[in-house]
Tab-separated table of C-alpha atoms in Angstrom:
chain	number	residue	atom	x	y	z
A	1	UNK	CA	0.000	0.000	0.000
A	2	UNK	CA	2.516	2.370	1.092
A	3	UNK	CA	4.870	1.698	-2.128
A	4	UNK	CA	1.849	2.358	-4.560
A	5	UNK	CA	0.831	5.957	-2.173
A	6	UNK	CA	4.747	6.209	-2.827
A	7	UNK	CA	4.670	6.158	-6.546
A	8	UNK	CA	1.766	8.704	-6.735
A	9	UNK	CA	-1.138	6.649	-7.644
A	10	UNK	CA	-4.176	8.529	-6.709
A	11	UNK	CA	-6.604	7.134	-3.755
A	12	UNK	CA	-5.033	4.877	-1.905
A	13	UNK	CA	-6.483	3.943	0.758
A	14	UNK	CA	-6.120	1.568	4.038
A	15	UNK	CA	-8.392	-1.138	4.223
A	16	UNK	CA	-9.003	-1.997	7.512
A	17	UNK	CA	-11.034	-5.555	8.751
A	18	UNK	CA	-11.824	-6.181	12.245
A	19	UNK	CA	-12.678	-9.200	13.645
A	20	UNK	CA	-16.746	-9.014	13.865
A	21	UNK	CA	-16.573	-7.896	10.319
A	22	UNK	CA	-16.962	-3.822	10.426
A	23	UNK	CA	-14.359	-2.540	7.394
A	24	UNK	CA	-13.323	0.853	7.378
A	25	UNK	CA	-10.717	2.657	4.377
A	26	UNK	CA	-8.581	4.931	6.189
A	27	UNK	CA	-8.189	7.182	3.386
A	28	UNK	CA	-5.721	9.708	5.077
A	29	UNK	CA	-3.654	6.732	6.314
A	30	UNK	CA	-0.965	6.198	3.245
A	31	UNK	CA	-0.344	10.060	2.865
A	32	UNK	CA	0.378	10.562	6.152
A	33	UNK	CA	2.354	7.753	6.492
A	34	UNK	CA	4.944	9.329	4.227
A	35	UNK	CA	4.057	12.918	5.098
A	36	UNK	CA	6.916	15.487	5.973
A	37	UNK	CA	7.302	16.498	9.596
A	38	UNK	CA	5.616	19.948	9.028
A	39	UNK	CA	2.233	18.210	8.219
A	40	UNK	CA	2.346	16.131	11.165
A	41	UNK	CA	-0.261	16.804	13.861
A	42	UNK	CA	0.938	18.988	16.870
A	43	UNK	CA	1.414	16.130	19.109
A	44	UNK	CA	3.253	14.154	17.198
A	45	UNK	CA	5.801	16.745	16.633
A	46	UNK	CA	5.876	17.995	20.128
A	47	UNK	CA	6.700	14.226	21.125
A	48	UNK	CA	10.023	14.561	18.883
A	49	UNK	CA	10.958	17.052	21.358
A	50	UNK	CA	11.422	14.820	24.181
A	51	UNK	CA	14.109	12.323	21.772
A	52	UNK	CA	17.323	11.830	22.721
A	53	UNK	CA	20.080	9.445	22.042
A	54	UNK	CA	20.047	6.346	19.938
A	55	UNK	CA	16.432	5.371	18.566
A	56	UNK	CA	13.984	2.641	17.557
A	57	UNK	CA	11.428	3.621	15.440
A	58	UNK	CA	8.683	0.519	16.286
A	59	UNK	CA	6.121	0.127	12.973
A	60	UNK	CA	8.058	2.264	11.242
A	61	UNK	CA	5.843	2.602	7.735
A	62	UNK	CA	6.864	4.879	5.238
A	63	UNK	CA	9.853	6.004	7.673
A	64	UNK	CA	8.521	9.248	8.239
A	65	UNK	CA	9.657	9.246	12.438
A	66	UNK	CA	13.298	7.804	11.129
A	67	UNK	CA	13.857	10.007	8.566
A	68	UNK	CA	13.158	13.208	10.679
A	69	UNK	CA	15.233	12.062	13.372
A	70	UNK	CA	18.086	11.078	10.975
A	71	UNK	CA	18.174	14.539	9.793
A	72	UNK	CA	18.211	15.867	13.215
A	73	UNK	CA	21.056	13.429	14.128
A	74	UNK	CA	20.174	10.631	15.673
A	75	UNK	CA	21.025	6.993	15.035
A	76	UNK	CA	17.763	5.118	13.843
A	77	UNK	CA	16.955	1.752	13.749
A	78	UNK	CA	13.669	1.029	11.806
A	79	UNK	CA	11.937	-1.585	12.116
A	80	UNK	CA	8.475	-2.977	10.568
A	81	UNK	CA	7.259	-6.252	10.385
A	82	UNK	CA	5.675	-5.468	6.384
A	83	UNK	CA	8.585	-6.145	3.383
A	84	UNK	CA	6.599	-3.433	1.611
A	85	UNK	CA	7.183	-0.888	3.998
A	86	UNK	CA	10.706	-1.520	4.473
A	87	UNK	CA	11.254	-0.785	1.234
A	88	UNK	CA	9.501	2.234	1.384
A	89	UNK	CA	12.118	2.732	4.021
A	90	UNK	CA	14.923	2.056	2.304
A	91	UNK	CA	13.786	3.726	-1.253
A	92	UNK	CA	13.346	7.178	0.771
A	93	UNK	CA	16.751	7.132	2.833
A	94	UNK	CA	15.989	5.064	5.807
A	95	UNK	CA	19.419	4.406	6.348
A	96	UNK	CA	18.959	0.873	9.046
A	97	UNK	CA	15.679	-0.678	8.123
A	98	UNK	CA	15.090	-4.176	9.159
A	99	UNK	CA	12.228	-6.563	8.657
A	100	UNK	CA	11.227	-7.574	12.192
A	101	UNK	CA	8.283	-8.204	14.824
A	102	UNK	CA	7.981	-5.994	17.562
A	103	UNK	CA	8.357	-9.293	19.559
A	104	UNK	CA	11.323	-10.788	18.157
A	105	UNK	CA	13.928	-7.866	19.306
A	106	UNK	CA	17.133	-8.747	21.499
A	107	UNK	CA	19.901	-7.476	22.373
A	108	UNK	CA	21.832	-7.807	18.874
A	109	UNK	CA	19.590	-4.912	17.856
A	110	UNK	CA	22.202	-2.846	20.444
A	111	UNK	CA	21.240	-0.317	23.799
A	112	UNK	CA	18.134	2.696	22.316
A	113	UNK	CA	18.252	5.841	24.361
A	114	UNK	CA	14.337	6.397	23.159
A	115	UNK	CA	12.089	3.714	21.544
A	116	UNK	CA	9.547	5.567	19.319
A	117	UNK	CA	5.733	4.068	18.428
A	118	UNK	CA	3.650	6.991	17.160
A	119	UNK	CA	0.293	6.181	15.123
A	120	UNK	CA	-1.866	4.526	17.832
A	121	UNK	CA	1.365	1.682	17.618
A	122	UNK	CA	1.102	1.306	21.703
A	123	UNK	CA	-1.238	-1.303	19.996
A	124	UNK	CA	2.296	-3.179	18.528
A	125	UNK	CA	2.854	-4.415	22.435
A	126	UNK	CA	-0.636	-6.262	21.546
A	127	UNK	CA	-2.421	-7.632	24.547
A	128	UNK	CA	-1.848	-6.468	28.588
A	129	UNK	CA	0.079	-10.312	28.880
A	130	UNK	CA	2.577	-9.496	25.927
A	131	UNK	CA	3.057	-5.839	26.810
A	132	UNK	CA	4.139	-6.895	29.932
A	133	UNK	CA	6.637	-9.428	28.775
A	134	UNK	CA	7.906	-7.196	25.753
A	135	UNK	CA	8.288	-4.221	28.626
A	136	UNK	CA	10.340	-6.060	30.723
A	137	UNK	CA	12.896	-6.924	27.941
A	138	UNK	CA	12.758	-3.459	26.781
A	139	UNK	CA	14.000	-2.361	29.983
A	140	UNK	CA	16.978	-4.506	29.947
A	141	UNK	CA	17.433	-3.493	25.881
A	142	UNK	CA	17.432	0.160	27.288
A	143	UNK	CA	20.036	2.850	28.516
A	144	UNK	CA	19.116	4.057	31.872
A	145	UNK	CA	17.306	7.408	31.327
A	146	UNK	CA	15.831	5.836	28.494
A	147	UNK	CA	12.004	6.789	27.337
A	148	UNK	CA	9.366	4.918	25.127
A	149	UNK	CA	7.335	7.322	23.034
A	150	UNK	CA	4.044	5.881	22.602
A	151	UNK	CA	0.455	6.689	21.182
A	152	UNK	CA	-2.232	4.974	22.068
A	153	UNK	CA	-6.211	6.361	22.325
A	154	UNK	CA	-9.281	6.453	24.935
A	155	UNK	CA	-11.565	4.872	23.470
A	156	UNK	CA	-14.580	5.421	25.610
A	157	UNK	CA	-14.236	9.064	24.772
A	158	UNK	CA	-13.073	8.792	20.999
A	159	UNK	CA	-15.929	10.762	18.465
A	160	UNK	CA	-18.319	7.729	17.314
A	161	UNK	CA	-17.508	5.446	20.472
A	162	UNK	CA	-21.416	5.068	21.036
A	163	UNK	CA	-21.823	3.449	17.882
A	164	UNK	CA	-23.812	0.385	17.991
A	165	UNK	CA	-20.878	-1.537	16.319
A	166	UNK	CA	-18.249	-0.078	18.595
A	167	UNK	CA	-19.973	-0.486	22.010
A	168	UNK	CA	-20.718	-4.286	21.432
A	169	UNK	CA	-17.484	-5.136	20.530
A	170	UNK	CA	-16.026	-3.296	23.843
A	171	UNK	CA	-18.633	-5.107	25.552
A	172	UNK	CA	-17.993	-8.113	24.172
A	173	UNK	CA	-14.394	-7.605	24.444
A	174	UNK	CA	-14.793	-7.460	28.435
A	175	UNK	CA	-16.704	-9.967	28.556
A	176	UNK	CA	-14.057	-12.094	27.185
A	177	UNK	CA	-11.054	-10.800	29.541
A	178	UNK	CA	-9.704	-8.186	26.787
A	179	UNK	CA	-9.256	-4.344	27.157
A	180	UNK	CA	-12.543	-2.756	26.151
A	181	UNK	CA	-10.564	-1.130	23.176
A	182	UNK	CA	-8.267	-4.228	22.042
A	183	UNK	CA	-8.875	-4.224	18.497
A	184	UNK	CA	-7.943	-7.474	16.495
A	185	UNK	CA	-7.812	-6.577	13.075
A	186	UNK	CA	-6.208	-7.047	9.535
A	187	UNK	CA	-4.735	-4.675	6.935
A	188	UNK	CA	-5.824	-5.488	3.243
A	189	UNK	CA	-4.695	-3.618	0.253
A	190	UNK	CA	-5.847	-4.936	-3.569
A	191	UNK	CA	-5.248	-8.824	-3.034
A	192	UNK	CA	-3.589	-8.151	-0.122
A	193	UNK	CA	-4.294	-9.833	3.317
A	194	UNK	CA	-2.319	-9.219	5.838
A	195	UNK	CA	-2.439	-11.325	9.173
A	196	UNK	CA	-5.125	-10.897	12.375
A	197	UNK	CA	-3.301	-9.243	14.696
A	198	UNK	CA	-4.235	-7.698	18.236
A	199	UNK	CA	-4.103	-3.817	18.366
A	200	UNK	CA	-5.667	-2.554	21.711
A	201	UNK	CA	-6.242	1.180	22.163
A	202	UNK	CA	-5.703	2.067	26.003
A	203	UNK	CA	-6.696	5.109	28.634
A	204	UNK	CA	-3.502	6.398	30.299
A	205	UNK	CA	-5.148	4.746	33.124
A	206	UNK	CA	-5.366	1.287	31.606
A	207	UNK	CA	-1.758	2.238	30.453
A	208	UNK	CA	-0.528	2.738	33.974
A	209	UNK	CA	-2.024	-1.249	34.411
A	210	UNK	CA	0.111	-2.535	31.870
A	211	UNK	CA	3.018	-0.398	33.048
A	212	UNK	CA	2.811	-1.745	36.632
A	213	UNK	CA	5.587	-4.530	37.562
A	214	UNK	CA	7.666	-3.662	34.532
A	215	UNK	CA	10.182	-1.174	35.469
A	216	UNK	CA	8.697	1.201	33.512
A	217	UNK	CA	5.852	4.314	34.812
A	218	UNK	CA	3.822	6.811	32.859
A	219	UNK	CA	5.407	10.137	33.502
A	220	UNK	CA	3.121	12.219	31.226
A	221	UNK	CA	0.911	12.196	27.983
A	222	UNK	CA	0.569	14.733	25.556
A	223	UNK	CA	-2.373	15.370	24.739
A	224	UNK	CA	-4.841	16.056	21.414
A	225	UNK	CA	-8.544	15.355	21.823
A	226	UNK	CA	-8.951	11.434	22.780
A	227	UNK	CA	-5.343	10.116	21.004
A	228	UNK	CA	-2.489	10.662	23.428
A	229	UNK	CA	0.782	10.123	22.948
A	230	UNK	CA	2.466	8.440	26.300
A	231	UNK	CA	5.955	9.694	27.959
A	232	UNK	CA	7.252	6.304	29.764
A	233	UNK	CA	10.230	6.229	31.716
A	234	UNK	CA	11.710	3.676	33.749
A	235	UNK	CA	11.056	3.510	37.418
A	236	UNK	CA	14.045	4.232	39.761
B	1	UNK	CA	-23.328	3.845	3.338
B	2	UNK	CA	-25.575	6.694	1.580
B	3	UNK	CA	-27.889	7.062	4.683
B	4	UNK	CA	-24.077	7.677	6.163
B	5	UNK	CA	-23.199	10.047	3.676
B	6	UNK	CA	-26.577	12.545	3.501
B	7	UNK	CA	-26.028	12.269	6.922
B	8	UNK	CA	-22.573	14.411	6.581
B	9	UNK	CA	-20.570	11.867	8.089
B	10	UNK	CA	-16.801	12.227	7.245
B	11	UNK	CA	-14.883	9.843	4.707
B	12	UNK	CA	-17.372	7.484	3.708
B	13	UNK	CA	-15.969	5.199	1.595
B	14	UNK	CA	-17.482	2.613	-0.462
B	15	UNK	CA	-15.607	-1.119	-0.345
B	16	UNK	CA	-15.830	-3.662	-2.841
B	17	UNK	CA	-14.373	-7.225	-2.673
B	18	UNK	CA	-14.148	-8.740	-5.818
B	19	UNK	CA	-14.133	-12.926	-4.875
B	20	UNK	CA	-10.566	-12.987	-5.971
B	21	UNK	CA	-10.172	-10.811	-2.830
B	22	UNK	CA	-9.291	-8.155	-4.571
B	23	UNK	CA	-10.372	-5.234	-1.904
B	24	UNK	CA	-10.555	-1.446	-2.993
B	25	UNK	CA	-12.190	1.753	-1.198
B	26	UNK	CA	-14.362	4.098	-3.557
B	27	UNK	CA	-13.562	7.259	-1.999
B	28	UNK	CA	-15.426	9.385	-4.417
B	29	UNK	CA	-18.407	6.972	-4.691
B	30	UNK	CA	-20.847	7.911	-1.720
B	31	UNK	CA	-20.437	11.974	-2.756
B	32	UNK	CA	-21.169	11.093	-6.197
B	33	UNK	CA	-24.492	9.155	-5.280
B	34	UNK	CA	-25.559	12.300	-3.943
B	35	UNK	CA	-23.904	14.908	-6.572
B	36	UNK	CA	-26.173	17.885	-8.213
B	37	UNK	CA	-26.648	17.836	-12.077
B	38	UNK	CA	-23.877	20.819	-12.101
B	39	UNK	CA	-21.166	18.416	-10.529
B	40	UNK	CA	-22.026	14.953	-12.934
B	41	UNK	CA	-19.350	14.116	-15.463
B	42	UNK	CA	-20.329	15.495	-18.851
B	43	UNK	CA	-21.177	12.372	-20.453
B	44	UNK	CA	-24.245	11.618	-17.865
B	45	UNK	CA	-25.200	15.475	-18.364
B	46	UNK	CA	-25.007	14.526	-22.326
B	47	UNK	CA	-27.276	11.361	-21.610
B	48	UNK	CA	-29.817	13.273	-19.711
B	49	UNK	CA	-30.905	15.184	-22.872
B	50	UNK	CA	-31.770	11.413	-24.484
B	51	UNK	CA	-34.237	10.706	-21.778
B	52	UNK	CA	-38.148	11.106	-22.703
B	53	UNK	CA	-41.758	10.163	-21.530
B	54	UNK	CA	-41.816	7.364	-18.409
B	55	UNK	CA	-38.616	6.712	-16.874
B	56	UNK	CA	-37.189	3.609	-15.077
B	57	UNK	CA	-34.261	4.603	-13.109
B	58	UNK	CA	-32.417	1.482	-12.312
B	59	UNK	CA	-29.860	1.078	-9.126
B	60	UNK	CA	-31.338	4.417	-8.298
B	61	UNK	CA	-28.730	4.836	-5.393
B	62	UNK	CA	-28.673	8.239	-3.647
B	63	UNK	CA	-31.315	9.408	-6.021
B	64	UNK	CA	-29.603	11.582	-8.272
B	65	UNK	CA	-30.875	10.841	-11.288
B	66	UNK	CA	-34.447	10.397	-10.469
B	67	UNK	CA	-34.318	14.159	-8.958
B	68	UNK	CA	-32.980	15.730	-11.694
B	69	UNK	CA	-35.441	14.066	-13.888
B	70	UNK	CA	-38.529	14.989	-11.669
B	71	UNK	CA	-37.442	18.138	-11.756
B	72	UNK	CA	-37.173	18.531	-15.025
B	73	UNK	CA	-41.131	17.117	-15.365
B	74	UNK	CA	-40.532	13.201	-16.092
B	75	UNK	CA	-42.625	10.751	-14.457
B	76	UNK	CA	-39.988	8.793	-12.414
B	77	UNK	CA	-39.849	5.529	-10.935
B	78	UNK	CA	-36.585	4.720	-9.190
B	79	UNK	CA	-35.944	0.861	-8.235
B	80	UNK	CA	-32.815	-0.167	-5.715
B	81	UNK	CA	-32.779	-3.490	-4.037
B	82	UNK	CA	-30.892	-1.623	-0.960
B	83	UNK	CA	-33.406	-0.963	1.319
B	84	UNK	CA	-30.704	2.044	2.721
B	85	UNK	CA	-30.654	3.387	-1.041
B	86	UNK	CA	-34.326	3.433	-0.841
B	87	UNK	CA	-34.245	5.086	2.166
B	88	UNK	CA	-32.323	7.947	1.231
B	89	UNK	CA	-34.355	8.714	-2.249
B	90	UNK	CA	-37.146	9.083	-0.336
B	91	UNK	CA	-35.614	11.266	2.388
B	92	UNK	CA	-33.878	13.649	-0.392
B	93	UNK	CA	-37.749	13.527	-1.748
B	94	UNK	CA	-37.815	10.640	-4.916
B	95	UNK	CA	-41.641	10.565	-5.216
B	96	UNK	CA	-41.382	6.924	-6.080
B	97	UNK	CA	-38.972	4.700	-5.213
B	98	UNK	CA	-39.271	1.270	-4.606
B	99	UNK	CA	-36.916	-1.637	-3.091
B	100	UNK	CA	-36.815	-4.143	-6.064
B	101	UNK	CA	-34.436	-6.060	-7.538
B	102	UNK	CA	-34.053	-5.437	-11.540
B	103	UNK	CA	-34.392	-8.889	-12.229
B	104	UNK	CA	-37.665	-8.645	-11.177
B	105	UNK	CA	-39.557	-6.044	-12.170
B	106	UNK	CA	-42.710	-6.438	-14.146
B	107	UNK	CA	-46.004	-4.994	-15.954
B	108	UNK	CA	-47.143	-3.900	-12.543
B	109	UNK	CA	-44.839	-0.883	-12.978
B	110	UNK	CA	-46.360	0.487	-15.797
B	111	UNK	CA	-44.747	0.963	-19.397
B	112	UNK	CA	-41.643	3.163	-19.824
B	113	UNK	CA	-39.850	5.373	-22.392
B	114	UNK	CA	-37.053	5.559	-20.958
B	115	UNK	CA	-34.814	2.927	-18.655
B	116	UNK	CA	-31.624	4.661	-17.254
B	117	UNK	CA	-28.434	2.727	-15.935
B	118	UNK	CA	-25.466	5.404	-15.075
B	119	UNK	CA	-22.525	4.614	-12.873
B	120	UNK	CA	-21.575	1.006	-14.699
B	121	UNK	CA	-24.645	-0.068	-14.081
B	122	UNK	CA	-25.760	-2.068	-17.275
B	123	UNK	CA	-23.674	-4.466	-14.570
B	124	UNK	CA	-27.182	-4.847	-12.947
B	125	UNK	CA	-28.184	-7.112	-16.142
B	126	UNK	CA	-25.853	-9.272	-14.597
B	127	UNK	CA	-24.710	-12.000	-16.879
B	128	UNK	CA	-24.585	-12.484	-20.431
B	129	UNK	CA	-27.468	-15.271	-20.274
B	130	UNK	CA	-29.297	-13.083	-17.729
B	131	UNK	CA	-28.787	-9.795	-19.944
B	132	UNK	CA	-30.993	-11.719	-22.506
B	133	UNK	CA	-33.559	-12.645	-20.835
B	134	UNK	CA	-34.042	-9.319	-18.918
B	135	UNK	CA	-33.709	-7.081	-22.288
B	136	UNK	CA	-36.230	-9.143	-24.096
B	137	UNK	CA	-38.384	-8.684	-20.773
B	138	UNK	CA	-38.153	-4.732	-21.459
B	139	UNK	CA	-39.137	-4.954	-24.785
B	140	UNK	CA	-42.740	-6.045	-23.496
B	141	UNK	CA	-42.618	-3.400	-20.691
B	142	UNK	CA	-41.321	-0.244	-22.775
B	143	UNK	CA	-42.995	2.013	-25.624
B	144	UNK	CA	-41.998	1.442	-29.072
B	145	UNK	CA	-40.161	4.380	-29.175
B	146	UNK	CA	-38.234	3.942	-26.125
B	147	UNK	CA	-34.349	3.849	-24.995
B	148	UNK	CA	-32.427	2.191	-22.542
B	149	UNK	CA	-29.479	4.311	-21.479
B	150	UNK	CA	-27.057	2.643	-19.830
B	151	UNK	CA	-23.099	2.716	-18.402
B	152	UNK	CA	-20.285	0.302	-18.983
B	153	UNK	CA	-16.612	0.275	-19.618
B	154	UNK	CA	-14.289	-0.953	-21.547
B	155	UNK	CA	-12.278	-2.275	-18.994
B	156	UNK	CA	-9.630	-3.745	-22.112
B	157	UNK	CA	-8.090	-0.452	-22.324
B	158	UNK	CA	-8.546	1.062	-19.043
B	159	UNK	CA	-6.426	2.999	-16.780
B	160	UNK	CA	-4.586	0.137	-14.592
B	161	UNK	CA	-5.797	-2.294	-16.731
B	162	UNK	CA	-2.578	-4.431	-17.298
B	163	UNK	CA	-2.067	-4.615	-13.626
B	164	UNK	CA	-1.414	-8.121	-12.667
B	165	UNK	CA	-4.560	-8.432	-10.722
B	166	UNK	CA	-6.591	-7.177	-13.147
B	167	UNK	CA	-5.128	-9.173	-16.023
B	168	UNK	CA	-5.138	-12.529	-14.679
B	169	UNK	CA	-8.597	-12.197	-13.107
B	170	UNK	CA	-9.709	-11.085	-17.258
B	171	UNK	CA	-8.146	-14.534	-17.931
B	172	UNK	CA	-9.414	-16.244	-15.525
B	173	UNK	CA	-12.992	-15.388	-16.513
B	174	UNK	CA	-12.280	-16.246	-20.292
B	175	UNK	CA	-11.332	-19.541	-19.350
B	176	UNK	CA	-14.747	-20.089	-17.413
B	177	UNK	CA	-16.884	-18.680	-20.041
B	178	UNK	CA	-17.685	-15.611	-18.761
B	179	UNK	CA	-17.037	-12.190	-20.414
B	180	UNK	CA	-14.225	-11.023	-19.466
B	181	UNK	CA	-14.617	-7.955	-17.431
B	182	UNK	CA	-17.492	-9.987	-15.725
B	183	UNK	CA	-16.654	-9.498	-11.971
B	184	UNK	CA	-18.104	-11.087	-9.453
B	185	UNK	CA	-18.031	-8.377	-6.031
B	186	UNK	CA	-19.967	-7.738	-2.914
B	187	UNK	CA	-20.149	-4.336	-1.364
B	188	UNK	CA	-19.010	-3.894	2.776
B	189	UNK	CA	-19.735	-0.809	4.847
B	190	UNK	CA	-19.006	-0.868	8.332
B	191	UNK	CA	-20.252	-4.497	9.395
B	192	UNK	CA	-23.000	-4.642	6.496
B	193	UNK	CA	-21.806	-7.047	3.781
B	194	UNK	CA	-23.996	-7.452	0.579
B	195	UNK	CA	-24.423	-10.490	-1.024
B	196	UNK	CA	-22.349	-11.135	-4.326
B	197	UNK	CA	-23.361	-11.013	-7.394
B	198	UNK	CA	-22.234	-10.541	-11.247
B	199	UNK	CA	-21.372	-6.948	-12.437
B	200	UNK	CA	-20.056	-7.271	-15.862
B	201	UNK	CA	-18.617	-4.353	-17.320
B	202	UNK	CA	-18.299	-4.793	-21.307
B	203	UNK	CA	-17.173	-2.886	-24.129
B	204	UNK	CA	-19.592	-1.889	-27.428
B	205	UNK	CA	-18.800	-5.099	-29.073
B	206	UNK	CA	-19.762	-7.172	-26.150
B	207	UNK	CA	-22.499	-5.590	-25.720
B	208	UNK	CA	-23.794	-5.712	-29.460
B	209	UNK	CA	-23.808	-9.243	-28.896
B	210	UNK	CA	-25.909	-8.964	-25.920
B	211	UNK	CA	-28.273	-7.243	-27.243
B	212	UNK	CA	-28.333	-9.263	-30.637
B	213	UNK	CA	-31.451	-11.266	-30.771
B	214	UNK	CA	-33.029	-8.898	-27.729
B	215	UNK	CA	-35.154	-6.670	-30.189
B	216	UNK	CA	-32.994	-3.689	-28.858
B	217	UNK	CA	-29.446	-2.192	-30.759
B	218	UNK	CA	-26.556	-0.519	-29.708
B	219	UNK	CA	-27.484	2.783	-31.389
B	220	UNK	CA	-24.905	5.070	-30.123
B	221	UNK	CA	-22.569	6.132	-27.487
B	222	UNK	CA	-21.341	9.003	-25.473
B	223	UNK	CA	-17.747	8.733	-24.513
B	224	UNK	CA	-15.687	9.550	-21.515
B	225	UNK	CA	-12.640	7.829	-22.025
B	226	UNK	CA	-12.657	3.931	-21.430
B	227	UNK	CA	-16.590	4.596	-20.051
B	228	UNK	CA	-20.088	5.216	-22.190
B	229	UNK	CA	-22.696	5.845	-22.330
B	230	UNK	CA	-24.547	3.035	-24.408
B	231	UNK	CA	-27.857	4.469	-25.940
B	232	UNK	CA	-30.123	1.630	-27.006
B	233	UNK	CA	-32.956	1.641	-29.269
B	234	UNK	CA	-35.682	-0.984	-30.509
B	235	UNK	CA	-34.933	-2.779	-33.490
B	236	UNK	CA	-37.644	-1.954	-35.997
């Protein structure tokens, strides 16, 4: 998807499946996933502020975090678990782009300063269990003052949450032992389908849960209407 | 999805699935179904001035066409078999529209002059087979003097055309008998998914062949690049 919104054709869009069946397109998806830091929204580039150090860019898409923090420095390592977008990566100047699952780092990725997952990609810890784990290892894959960088959304309070569609799945998702907002979904594009995958959308308060036991604490969000983007540091 | 769209709701997208799995979001679709006269491509302005007498508006949708044609003073009556579509003609004030499927309308509706099918819709004949059968049906059910204007493409030499998807699905349907820009889709919106059925787009020599034996001819068409306008007459 990205590689044809990279090579200009017109209206591409994100198909997005979740599990009970509703399908959205998220039309503004591709663009922005290759959009230039001055079109970013607010919080996204006030987040870039709070950088430092060596940096993994988690999801990475069309490279647009790694790029900008190239420029400004900074050693990147991208990673994304889609070929296509890693060679999006790599065609636009992503200088260390690797094809790799969120759950598969170790240590031969080397020590990040700041690990970076804007675009809702809190989701890419998938449920509370793995979060957990994956947080734990982060912390030992982590310099000291190190920070993750993470977006995530409220849910309850997002525009449309009273939706018939959406409130039965959150209810249904409780009822089964998930966060109300853990989406499982799939990405399809032409004949494209990707794999189901678990995506949950958390409250900072839900996000403090996860956080708990892990070495790691929510220190502050910033802030844009019900999507959040989540300062974590670790716990002395 | 219309009912979505009058309703001013943001980025309403239209998806089709074709059964290959092709999947593909039709961004401009749900404004279209809605459009004023002054914001229709020139070649359904252009087949607007063919229309006389009675008309059957066919896959009415949002309504369009049936409004512009009351307005103008024709007798209109607009058939849809999405009771949503319905819905929406009659809220944007279609005096009569009716859920029915195209396959099955009848003498109960009264004799026509004029049958429209914009937007690709001479799809809605379905089949080659089922073409026949229907266009013979009209003969009984129009005037002698009437037309049947209706939209395809010539999907040979379209835009994107020689795309791999596109081209092997084209052979695919060869090889089973079926025309070749027959495709089979179903349309998804939100967690609403429409049953499949045949929408077989077709080019002017298809579709003389179609119509040969019918008591209706290909008499002209109005061009818009690989799209027209097909404007069919009774054979004397």
């Amino acid at each position: 998807m990205m590689l044809a919104a990279l090579d200009g054709e017109a209206a591409v869009a994100e198909i997005v499946e979740r599990e009970d069946g509703l399908i959205t397109a998220n039309v503004m998806g591709p663009a922005m996933y290759l959009a230039p830091f001055r079109r970013w929204p607010p919080h996204h580039r006030a987040a870039m502020r709070l950088v430092r150090g060596r940096v993994l860019d988690v999801g990475a898409g069309g490279g647009r975090v790694s790029l900008h923090l190239q420029e400004r420095g900074h050693e990147v390592v991208a990673i994304d678990n889609s070929p296509g977008a890693v060679e999006v990566c790599r065609r636009r100047g992503v200088r260390d782009a690797r094809l790799l699952d969120f759950a598969e780092i170790d240590e031969s990725l080397g020590v990040f300063d700041t690990i970076v997952l804007l675009g809702n990609n809190f989701g890419l810890f998938g449920s509370s269990a793995k979060a957990k784990r994956l947080l734990r290892r982060l912390h030992a894959l982590t310099s000291e003052k190190a920070r993750i960088l993470a977006e995530s959304r409220d849910v309850s309070g997002a525009p449309g949450a009273d939706a018939p569609w959406h409130a039965e799945y959150r209810r249904r998702n409780v009822e089964r032992g998930r966060l109300p907002g853990q989406i499982r979904i799939r990405i399809r594009f032409r004949t494209i389908v990707g794999p189901w995958f678990d995506y949950p959308m958390v409250s900072p308060a839900e996000m403090r849960e996860i956080l708990d036991g892990t070495g790691w604490h929510l220190a502050r969000t910033i802030d844009s209407d019900d999507t959040y983007v989540a300062v974590i540091e670790k716990t002395v």
